[in-house]
Amino acid sequence: MSDTTPSTSPSGRPVYVIGGGPGGLSVAYALRARGIRAVVLEKSDGVGSAWRRHYDRLHLHTTRRLSALPGLAMPRRFGRWVARDDVVRYLEKYAEVHELEIVTGVEVSKVERTPDDTGWLLHATGGRELTGAAVVIATGYNHTPYVPEWPGLDDYKGDFTHAGDYRNAKPYAGRDVLVVGVGNTGAEIAVDLLEGGASRVRLSVRTAPHIVRRSTAGWPAQFTSILVRRLPVGLVDRLARPMAKLSVPDLSAQGLPRPDTGLYSRVKEGAIPVLDVGLVDAVRRGRVEIVAAVDGFEDGKVVLADGDRVPVDAVIAATGYVRGLEGLVGHLEVLDASGRPVVHGVHTSKHAHGLYFQGYANPISGNLREMAIDAEKIAKSVEKTGGDALSRLPA
């Protein structure tokens, strides 16, 4: 890795990959494997920076074998469900083994077409202006923490943090904690708090999620997700209902009823099921209490949608992230109203050819698996369309 400004080959322009996470690294490898020079620009001081910031107990919910990036298997010693620290080690090894060209300490602030419309101009820290034949943006699906504009939050004096800053339960031992949001992150943090000694754990839920066992009788949920991904949405919804009743108990009495809408219908709307790693048992036993959605903050208490006002020692908002792409490419008309890329993977916008987005889907079949597949497709597309404009590696 280097913290120097990348040079441009006189025989052509490199492909710039923005972001040194799994999405960016996999594309860089796939391009290099085709003899194309790819330069990864990473704003932090090392690869996998987002993974380094995740909470301590995090393990992949996808299997080791189906989470590897192209060109390097994950070691068997990592186990079936790979821990956060092992993911970071793998990404470091991946960059080393494939001799990827990575420039750290460089943040790209804006991407635009070159004045002659023959490539892409990147504006980066230190006044750098870099010209590439193509650009792959891989800054991450979970980029910028999102906190709703709750009334009274600015005046709230209690302990409030976003889940992105949560590391472990140690600071919350013996405390009354409210976790807001029941996605996979919120569900796992609630369990972590419970096991870490919090005196009381409540989980605020606005919309009841679909809950799926991460593995049933040794069969990972990911395997099923891959099998059904191409089936009609309605069919998958119908198949999922009896499976849910067989594998997950009814938690309606505990405040967590089964959803009214189908599992795959929810996925298509962007809501991935909660893969259970202890939440079901904790709720069933009353050790994690389900409460209504948060409406605001008032007089040091949390105001819930059902009118309750609860005093708590700490609030952890597992309320998701936004992509944070507006400043980078918002002027190119490649984002939808919510700030997500209009197209991603191998597809490019009709008025932004050569600009790719990697890792901006949240597929039911696993992020890392789909990024690995898309990396190969993106590299093939770049090679096909780039022609003589591409900088080639020495034979």
C-alpha positions as semicolon CSV with decimal commas, in nm:
position;residue;x (nm);y (nm);z (nm)
1;M;0,000;0,000;0,000
2;S;0,108;0,356;-0,054
3;D;0,011;0,705;0,052
4;T;0,163;0,868;-0,255
5;T;-0,021;1,016;-0,550
6;P;-0,073;0,752;-0,819
7;S;0,090;0,818;-1,150
8;T;-0,079;0,786;-1,485
9;S;0,074;0,565;-1,749
10;P;0,150;0,750;-2,075
11;S;0,008;0,454;-2,268
12;G;-0,336;0,489;-2,117
13;R;-0,540;0,577;-1,813
14;P;-0,595;0,354;-1,511
15;V;-0,929;0,257;-1,369
16;Y;-0,981;0,427;-1,034
17;V;-1,163;0,233;-0,766
18;I;-1,292;0,449;-0,482
19;G;-1,306;0,252;-0,158
20;G;-1,083;-0,019;-0,014
21;G;-1,350;-0,250;0,124
22;P;-1,446;-0,590;-0,018
23;G;-1,633;-0,436;-0,310
24;G;-1,344;-0,221;-0,422
25;L;-1,077;-0,484;-0,366
26;S;-1,267;-0,750;-0,560
27;V;-1,306;-0,521;-0,862
28;A;-0,939;-0,421;-0,847
29;Y;-0,840;-0,788;-0,852
30;A;-1,076;-0,873;-1,138
31;L;-0,937;-0,584;-1,344
32;R;-0,577;-0,678;-1,266
33;A;-0,648;-1,037;-1,367
34;R;-0,741;-0,902;-1,711
35;G;-0,418;-0,702;-1,734
36;I;-0,585;-0,368;-1,661
37;R;-0,421;-0,125;-1,419
38;A;-0,657;-0,050;-1,130
39;V;-0,576;0,198;-0,854
40;V;-0,773;0,176;-0,531
41;L;-0,817;0,508;-0,350
42;E;-0,891;0,463;0,022
43;K;-0,944;0,760;0,253
44;S;-0,839;0,576;0,570
45;D;-0,497;0,429;0,645
46;G;-0,583;0,070;0,552
47;V;-0,824;-0,162;0,373
48;G;-1,151;-0,273;0,528
49;S;-1,194;0,041;0,738
50;A;-1,570;-0,004;0,772
51;W;-1,524;-0,360;0,896
52;R;-1,277;-0,242;1,159
53;R;-1,546;-0,015;1,305
54;H;-1,817;-0,281;1,343
55;Y;-1,917;-0,407;1,688
56;D;-1,695;-0,668;1,846
57;R;-1,925;-0,971;1,838
58;L;-2,015;-0,941;1,471
59;H;-1,989;-1,255;1,259
60;L;-2,091;-1,293;0,898
61;H;-2,444;-1,426;0,855
62;T;-2,329;-1,584;0,530
63;T;-2,107;-1,890;0,515
64;R;-1,731;-1,873;0,480
65;R;-1,729;-2,056;0,147
66;L;-1,989;-1,826;-0,008
67;S;-1,834;-1,507;0,130
68;A;-1,489;-1,529;-0,032
69;L;-1,387;-1,277;-0,296
70;P;-1,264;-1,393;-0,637
71;G;-0,914;-1,535;-0,641
72;L;-0,870;-1,625;-0,274
73;A;-1,060;-1,862;-0,047
74;M;-1,120;-1,781;0,317
75;P;-0,914;-2,007;0,546
76;R;-1,103;-2,301;0,699
77;R;-0,973;-2,203;1,044
78;F;-1,206;-1,900;1,031
79;G;-1,498;-2,137;1,086
80;R;-1,834;-2,140;0,915
81;W;-1,945;-1,797;1,041
82;V;-1,648;-1,566;1,004
83;A;-1,575;-1,314;1,283
84;R;-1,525;-0,944;1,216
85;D;-1,152;-0,948;1,291
86;D;-1,101;-1,242;1,059
87;V;-1,280;-1,057;0,779
88;V;-1,033;-0,770;0,825
89;R;-0,739;-1,014;0,820
90;Y;-0,875;-1,169;0,503
91;L;-0,907;-0,832;0,328
92;E;-0,550;-0,741;0,424
93;K;-0,425;-1,074;0,292
94;Y;-0,634;-1,036;-0,023
95;A;-0,467;-0,705;-0,108
96;E;-0,123;-0,850;-0,034
97;V;-0,160;-1,176;-0,227
98;H;-0,293;-1,005;-0,538
99;E;-0,045;-0,716;-0,514
100;L;-0,321;-0,462;-0,552
101;E;-0,225;-0,100;-0,608
102;I;-0,379;0,079;-0,313
103;V;-0,328;0,443;-0,224
104;T;-0,433;0,525;0,131
105;G;-0,507;0,862;0,288
106;V;-0,677;0,991;-0,026
107;E;-1,042;1,094;-0,021
108;V;-1,221;1,171;-0,346
109;S;-1,465;1,460;-0,313
110;K;-1,605;1,481;-0,665
111;V;-1,614;1,280;-0,985
112;E;-1,691;1,439;-1,321
113;R;-1,624;1,393;-1,690
114;T;-1,296;1,524;-1,826
115;P;-1,324;1,851;-2,023
116;D;-1,270;1,661;-2,349
117;D;-1,529;1,398;-2,246
118;T;-1,282;1,112;-2,297
119;G;-1,261;0,992;-1,938
120;W;-1,324;1,076;-1,575
121;L;-1,169;1,347;-1,357
122;L;-1,143;1,285;-0,983
123;H;-1,093;1,567;-0,735
124;A;-0,918;1,438;-0,426
125;T;-0,752;1,556;-0,107
126;G;-0,446;1,774;-0,134
127;G;-0,570;1,933;-0,455
128;R;-0,510;1,614;-0,652
129;E;-0,677;1,581;-0,990
130;L;-0,668;1,228;-1,125
131;T;-0,781;1,121;-1,469
132;G;-0,915;0,770;-1,525
133;A;-1,052;0,573;-1,815
134;A;-1,329;0,443;-1,589
135;V;-1,431;0,479;-1,225
136;V;-1,576;0,223;-0,985
137;I;-1,738;0,368;-0,675
138;A;-1,732;0,125;-0,383
139;T;-1,757;0,345;-0,076
140;G;-2,006;0,117;0,092
141;Y;-2,376;0,054;0,140
142;N;-2,350;0,151;0,506
143;H;-2,154;0,473;0,469
144;T;-2,306;0,753;0,677
145;P;-2,502;0,685;0,998
146;Y;-2,864;0,793;0,979
147;V;-3,059;0,926;1,278
148;P;-3,424;1,032;1,234
149;E;-3,512;1,392;1,315
150;W;-3,691;1,304;1,636
151;P;-3,852;1,598;1,819
152;G;-3,659;1,682;2,134
153;L;-3,346;1,487;2,046
154;D;-3,126;1,795;2,040
155;D;-3,223;1,873;2,399
156;Y;-3,193;1,516;2,523
157;K;-2,922;1,497;2,788
158;G;-2,912;1,119;2,822
159;D;-2,659;0,878;2,674
160;F;-2,741;0,858;2,303
161;T;-2,534;0,686;2,034
162;H;-2,577;0,547;1,686
163;A;-2,518;0,174;1,643
164;G;-2,223;0,257;1,420
165;D;-2,036;0,373;1,731
166;Y;-2,133;0,071;1,943
167;R;-1,847;-0,169;2,015
168;N;-1,953;-0,394;2,304
169;A;-2,176;-0,412;2,611
170;K;-1,911;-0,320;2,867
171;P;-2,013;0,049;2,903
172;Y;-2,378;-0,058;2,949
173;A;-2,337;-0,317;3,225
174;G;-2,600;-0,265;3,495
175;R;-2,784;-0,003;3,288
176;D;-3,133;0,027;3,139
177;V;-3,087;0,044;2,761
178;L;-3,327;0,106;2,474
179;V;-3,224;-0,016;2,129
180;V;-3,415;0,152;1,847
181;G;-3,459;-0,052;1,530
182;V;-3,499;-0,424;1,472
183;G;-3,283;-0,491;1,171
184;N;-2,997;-0,736;1,202
185;T;-2,777;-0,482;1,376
186;G;-3,038;-0,379;1,633
187;A;-3,134;-0,740;1,703
188;E;-2,775;-0,848;1,759
189;I;-2,687;-0,547;1,974
190;A;-2,990;-0,618;2,195
191;V;-2,866;-0,974;2,250
192;D;-2,512;-0,851;2,310
193;L;-2,635;-0,607;2,575
194;L;-2,833;-0,880;2,745
195;E;-2,539;-1,117;2,753
196;G;-2,306;-0,835;2,856
197;G;-2,490;-0,754;3,177
198;A;-2,730;-0,468;3,098
199;S;-2,994;-0,455;3,371
200;R;-3,279;-0,410;3,125
201;V;-3,295;-0,423;2,746
202;R;-3,585;-0,289;2,544
203;L;-3,611;-0,304;2,167
204;S;-3,817;-0,039;1,989
205;V;-3,995;-0,176;1,682
206;R;-4,188;0,026;1,425
207;T;-4,253;-0,254;1,174
208;A;-4,236;-0,619;1,275
209;P;-3,961;-0,793;1,076
210;H;-3,945;-1,131;0,919
211;I;-3,718;-1,349;1,133
212;V;-3,528;-1,641;0,986
213;R;-3,299;-1,888;1,159
214;R;-2,945;-1,834;1,036
215;S;-2,914;-2,210;1,009
216;T;-3,167;-2,491;1,051
217;A;-3,044;-2,848;1,104
218;G;-2,711;-2,744;0,954
219;W;-2,869;-2,587;0,643
220;P;-2,779;-2,214;0,622
221;A;-3,054;-1,968;0,532
222;Q;-2,819;-1,832;0,266
223;F;-2,844;-2,158;0,069
224;T;-3,222;-2,125;0,052
225;S;-3,193;-1,757;-0,039
226;I;-2,974;-1,840;-0,337
227;L;-3,214;-2,113;-0,454
228;V;-3,523;-1,892;-0,445
229;R;-3,375;-1,560;-0,553
230;R;-3,487;-1,593;-0,916
231;L;-3,833;-1,730;-0,837
232;P;-4,147;-1,512;-0,859
233;V;-4,192;-1,291;-0,554
234;G;-4,542;-1,418;-0,478
235;L;-4,431;-1,781;-0,489
236;V;-4,144;-1,720;-0,246
237;D;-4,380;-1,533;-0,015
238;R;-4,616;-1,831;-0,007
239;L;-4,336;-2,082;0,049
240;A;-4,185;-1,876;0,330
241;R;-4,500;-1,861;0,544
242;P;-4,518;-2,228;0,651
243;M;-4,140;-2,242;0,691
244;A;-4,152;-1,946;0,929
245;K;-4,425;-2,109;1,138
246;L;-4,221;-2,427;1,165
247;S;-3,890;-2,266;1,256
248;V;-3,978;-1,951;1,452
249;P;-4,232;-1,941;1,737
250;D;-4,517;-1,692;1,739
251;L;-4,402;-1,393;1,943
252;S;-4,724;-1,193;1,917
253;A;-4,783;-1,212;2,291
254;Q;-4,442;-1,055;2,343
255;G;-4,519;-0,769;2,103
256;L;-4,353;-0,909;1,792
257;P;-4,626;-1,048;1,563
258;R;-4,563;-1,211;1,230
259;P;-4,556;-0,953;0,948
260;D;-4,861;-0,900;0,730
261;T;-4,657;-0,872;0,410
262;G;-4,457;-1,150;0,247
263;L;-4,090;-1,210;0,317
264;Y;-3,966;-1,166;-0,039
265;S;-4,196;-0,871;-0,099
266;R;-4,020;-0,703;0,191
267;V;-3,681;-0,791;0,048
268;K;-3,771;-0,626;-0,282
269;E;-3,855;-0,313;-0,082
270;G;-3,511;-0,322;0,076
271;A;-3,590;-0,494;0,408
272;I;-3,368;-0,798;0,462
273;P;-3,502;-1,055;0,717
274;V;-3,348;-1,067;1,063
275;L;-3,120;-1,370;1,083
276;D;-3,164;-1,496;1,435
277;V;-2,858;-1,527;1,656
278;G;-3,042;-1,526;1,989
279;L;-3,316;-1,264;1,964
280;V;-3,606;-1,510;1,935
281;D;-3,516;-1,690;2,256
282;A;-3,449;-1,363;2,439
283;V;-3,788;-1,219;2,340
284;R;-3,972;-1,540;2,412
285;R;-3,827;-1,548;2,763
286;G;-3,905;-1,180;2,820
287;R;-3,539;-1,090;2,860
288;V;-3,554;-0,846;2,568
289;E;-3,874;-0,641;2,589
290;I;-4,044;-0,523;2,272
291;V;-4,179;-0,167;2,285
292;A;-4,341;0,068;2,036
293;A;-4,159;0,291;1,790
294;V;-3,986;0,606;1,910
295;D;-4,173;0,929;1,838
296;G;-3,943;1,173;2,018
297;F;-3,777;1,283;2,340
298;E;-3,927;1,491;2,619
299;D;-3,818;1,584;2,974
300;G;-3,537;1,330;2,970
301;K;-3,765;1,046;2,861
302;V;-3,822;0,864;2,534
303;V;-4,168;0,917;2,388
304;L;-4,311;0,608;2,221
305;A;-4,576;0,587;1,951
306;D;-4,826;0,427;2,191
307;G;-4,800;0,724;2,427
308;D;-4,565;0,569;2,681
309;R;-4,279;0,780;2,813
310;V;-3,991;0,565;2,927
311;P;-3,690;0,677;3,129
312;V;-3,376;0,491;3,023
313;D;-3,007;0,521;3,097
314;A;-2,898;0,493;2,735
315;V;-3,038;0,487;2,382
316;I;-2,868;0,310;2,092
317;A;-3,012;0,401;1,753
318;A;-2,983;0,110;1,511
319;T;-3,158;0,322;1,251
320;G;-2,944;0,246;0,951
321;Y;-2,723;0,438;0,713
322;V;-2,735;0,645;0,398
323;R;-2,497;0,607;0,107
324;G;-2,349;0,960;0,125
325;L;-2,296;0,982;-0,251
326;E;-2,457;1,319;-0,322
327;G;-2,140;1,529;-0,301
328;L;-1,941;1,276;-0,500
329;V;-2,171;1,214;-0,796
330;G;-2,502;1,389;-0,720
331;H;-2,447;1,631;-1,010
332;L;-2,430;1,345;-1,262
333;E;-2,797;1,243;-1,234
334;V;-2,704;0,887;-1,139
335;L;-2,882;0,878;-0,802
336;D;-3,249;0,832;-0,720
337;A;-3,450;1,046;-0,480
338;S;-3,319;0,854;-0,179
339;G;-2,955;0,896;-0,282
340;R;-2,902;0,542;-0,408
341;P;-2,749;0,464;-0,749
342;V;-3,011;0,430;-1,019
343;V;-2,816;0,136;-1,158
344;H;-2,535;-0,064;-1,004
345;G;-2,308;-0,358;-1,070
346;V;-2,225;-0,411;-1,437
347;H;-2,488;-0,161;-1,550
348;T;-2,401;0,205;-1,609
349;S;-2,623;0,504;-1,664
350;K;-2,677;0,595;-2,028
351;H;-2,522;0,939;-1,973
352;A;-2,240;0,819;-1,745
353;H;-2,070;0,538;-1,935
354;G;-1,766;0,407;-1,754
355;L;-1,895;0,497;-1,408
356;Y;-1,979;0,186;-1,205
357;F;-2,125;0,135;-0,859
358;Q;-2,016;-0,176;-0,671
359;G;-2,181;-0,304;-0,353
360;Y;-2,492;-0,086;-0,340
361;A;-2,745;-0,367;-0,328
362;N;-2,855;-0,555;-0,019
363;P;-2,935;-0,895;-0,170
364;I;-3,097;-1,178;0,019
365;S;-2,824;-1,412;-0,111
366;G;-2,539;-1,229;0,064
367;N;-2,351;-0,904;0,000
368;L;-2,003;-1,053;-0,033
369;R;-2,119;-1,327;-0,267
370;E;-2,293;-1,081;-0,498
371;M;-2,000;-0,837;-0,490
372;A;-1,769;-1,117;-0,598
373;I;-1,996;-1,195;-0,892
374;D;-2,038;-0,830;-0,988
375;A;-1,662;-0,767;-0,971
376;E;-1,601;-1,011;-1,256
377;K;-1,884;-0,863;-1,461
378;I;-1,764;-0,505;-1,409
379;A;-1,408;-0,595;-1,509
380;K;-1,533;-0,766;-1,825
381;S;-1,741;-0,460;-1,914
382;V;-1,450;-0,221;-1,854
383;E;-1,222;-0,432;-2,074
384;K;-1,482;-0,449;-2,350
385;T;-1,563;-0,077;-2,357
386;G;-1,232;0,079;-2,251
387;G;-1,022;-0,021;-2,548
388;D;-0,693;0,161;-2,602
389;A;-0,779;0,420;-2,337
390;L;-0,697;0,172;-2,062
391;S;-0,359;0,155;-1,896
392;R;-0,228;-0,200;-1,928
393;L;-0,005;-0,385;-1,687
394;P;0,331;-0,518;-1,811
395;A;0,299;-0,867;-1,956
